[in-house]
């Protein structure tokens, strides 16, 4: 698979809690990263949201995240991509922030 790089803004410290590093990506970004349609190693999970439970695909260890601010840059972290059909913004889980 060809590696792709995308620079985007993301929400952090949102209460998005998981056991390991994950990033929620909108469907259009998943397409840009060649994660949609979901690859063979993707699996479905049920997530609790304010609007009720939803089912989304997780693509394990599929993205490498670096957080860049005005005055610093973090180390790279490999994490799962959670592909959202509803959310329009990238959300970094609390394990990464």
mmCIF file of C-alpha atoms in Angstrom:
data_model
loop_
_atom_site.group_PDB
_atom_site.id
_atom_site.type_symbol
_atom_site.label_atom_id
_atom_site.label_comp_id
_atom_site.label_asym_id
_atom_site.label_seq_id
_atom_site.Cartn_x
_atom_site.Cartn_y
_atom_site.Cartn_z
ATOM 1 C CA UNK A 1 0.000 0.000 0.000
ATOM 2 C CA UNK A 2 1.271 3.476 -0.873
ATOM 3 C CA UNK A 3 1.963 5.678 2.154
ATOM 4 C CA UNK A 4 0.001 8.910 2.324
ATOM 5 C CA UNK A 5 0.461 11.970 4.472
ATOM 6 C CA UNK A 6 -2.308 14.342 5.487
ATOM 7 C CA UNK A 7 -1.953 17.457 7.601
ATOM 8 C CA UNK A 8 -5.189 18.319 9.389
ATOM 9 C CA UNK A 9 -6.550 19.824 12.577
ATOM 10 C CA UNK A 10 -7.828 17.566 15.353
ATOM 11 C CA UNK A 11 -9.761 17.779 18.597
ATOM 12 C CA UNK A 12 -7.981 16.532 21.746
ATOM 13 C CA UNK A 13 -8.961 15.994 25.406
ATOM 14 C CA UNK A 14 -12.558 15.302 24.413
ATOM 15 C CA UNK A 15 -13.303 12.344 26.673
ATOM 16 C CA UNK A 16 -12.647 9.907 23.799
ATOM 17 C CA UNK A 17 -11.231 7.159 26.005
ATOM 18 C CA UNK A 18 -9.844 3.830 24.810
ATOM 19 C CA UNK A 19 -7.400 1.203 26.013
ATOM 20 C CA UNK A 20 -4.822 1.977 23.324
ATOM 21 C CA UNK A 21 -4.025 4.876 20.979
ATOM 22 C CA UNK A 22 -6.799 5.520 18.472
ATOM 23 C CA UNK A 23 -7.838 8.369 16.224
ATOM 24 C CA UNK A 24 -11.364 8.907 14.925
ATOM 25 C CA UNK A 25 -11.288 9.885 11.262
ATOM 26 C CA UNK A 26 -14.179 11.075 9.107
ATOM 27 C CA UNK A 27 -15.074 8.967 6.109
ATOM 28 C CA UNK A 28 -13.625 11.480 3.613
ATOM 29 C CA UNK A 29 -10.229 11.377 5.376
ATOM 30 C CA UNK A 30 -10.383 7.565 5.525
ATOM 31 C CA UNK A 31 -10.790 7.583 1.748
ATOM 32 C CA UNK A 32 -7.835 9.967 1.341
ATOM 33 C CA UNK A 33 -5.709 7.613 3.470
ATOM 34 C CA UNK A 34 -6.840 4.541 1.481
ATOM 35 C CA UNK A 35 -8.633 3.155 4.546
ATOM 36 C CA UNK A 36 -12.035 3.102 2.841
ATOM 37 C CA UNK A 37 -13.434 0.773 1.790
ATOM 38 C CA UNK A 38 -12.120 -0.935 4.919
ATOM 39 C CA UNK A 39 -9.210 -3.334 4.405
ATOM 40 C CA UNK A 40 -9.444 -7.031 5.283
ATOM 41 C CA UNK A 41 -8.007 -6.546 8.789
ATOM 42 C CA UNK A 42 -10.715 -4.015 9.786
ATOM 43 C CA UNK A 43 -13.356 -4.983 12.330
ATOM 44 C CA UNK A 44 -16.600 -3.479 13.625
ATOM 45 C CA UNK A 45 -17.029 -2.064 17.144
ATOM 46 C CA UNK A 46 -19.940 -0.455 18.938
ATOM 47 C CA UNK A 47 -19.267 2.989 20.382
ATOM 48 C CA UNK A 48 -21.319 4.808 22.987
ATOM 49 C CA UNK A 49 -22.118 8.383 21.948
ATOM 50 C CA UNK A 50 -24.324 11.183 23.249
ATOM 51 C CA UNK A 51 -26.808 10.237 20.518
ATOM 52 C CA UNK A 52 -26.742 6.537 21.394
ATOM 53 C CA UNK A 53 -24.652 3.568 20.274
ATOM 54 C CA UNK A 54 -23.144 3.456 16.784
ATOM 55 C CA UNK A 55 -21.098 0.844 14.927
ATOM 56 C CA UNK A 56 -17.863 1.886 13.230
ATOM 57 C CA UNK A 57 -14.920 0.142 11.597
ATOM 58 C CA UNK A 58 -11.507 0.017 13.293
ATOM 59 C CA UNK A 59 -8.390 -0.447 11.183
ATOM 60 C CA UNK A 60 -5.665 -1.612 13.590
ATOM 61 C CA UNK A 61 -2.241 0.070 13.628
ATOM 62 C CA UNK A 62 -3.024 1.863 10.384
ATOM 63 C CA UNK A 63 -2.015 5.476 11.007
ATOM 64 C CA UNK A 64 0.997 7.260 12.400
ATOM 65 C CA UNK A 65 0.180 10.474 14.266
ATOM 66 C CA UNK A 66 2.463 13.408 15.032
ATOM 67 C CA UNK A 67 0.963 16.360 16.892
ATOM 68 C CA UNK A 68 2.413 19.687 15.777
ATOM 69 C CA UNK A 69 1.807 22.951 17.674
ATOM 70 C CA UNK A 70 3.312 26.420 17.318
ATOM 71 C CA UNK A 71 6.204 25.574 19.625
ATOM 72 C CA UNK A 72 6.749 21.817 19.486
ATOM 73 C CA UNK A 73 6.190 18.478 17.768
ATOM 74 C CA UNK A 74 5.492 15.133 19.462
ATOM 75 C CA UNK A 75 7.062 11.802 18.692
ATOM 76 C CA UNK A 76 5.259 9.632 16.156
ATOM 77 C CA UNK A 77 2.618 7.288 17.568
ATOM 78 C CA UNK A 78 1.140 4.384 15.625
ATOM 79 C CA UNK A 79 -2.554 3.991 16.340
ATOM 80 C CA UNK A 80 -5.786 2.442 15.171
ATOM 81 C CA UNK A 81 -8.047 4.423 12.856
ATOM 82 C CA UNK A 82 -11.714 4.438 13.849
ATOM 83 C CA UNK A 83 -13.653 5.375 10.725
ATOM 84 C CA UNK A 84 -16.668 7.556 11.424
ATOM 85 C CA UNK A 85 -19.663 7.889 9.145
ATOM 86 C CA UNK A 86 -21.026 10.696 11.349
ATOM 87 C CA UNK A 87 -18.181 12.813 12.716
ATOM 88 C CA UNK A 88 -16.703 15.520 10.479
ATOM 89 C CA UNK A 89 -13.605 16.292 12.567
ATOM 90 C CA UNK A 90 -10.559 14.251 13.505
ATOM 91 C CA UNK A 91 -10.611 13.328 17.197
ATOM 92 C CA UNK A 92 -7.505 12.090 18.967
ATOM 93 C CA UNK A 93 -8.219 9.843 21.921
ATOM 94 C CA UNK A 94 -7.017 10.721 25.412
ATOM 95 C CA UNK A 95 -4.154 8.159 25.207
ATOM 96 C CA UNK A 96 -2.403 10.458 22.707
ATOM 97 C CA UNK A 97 -3.129 13.866 24.209
#
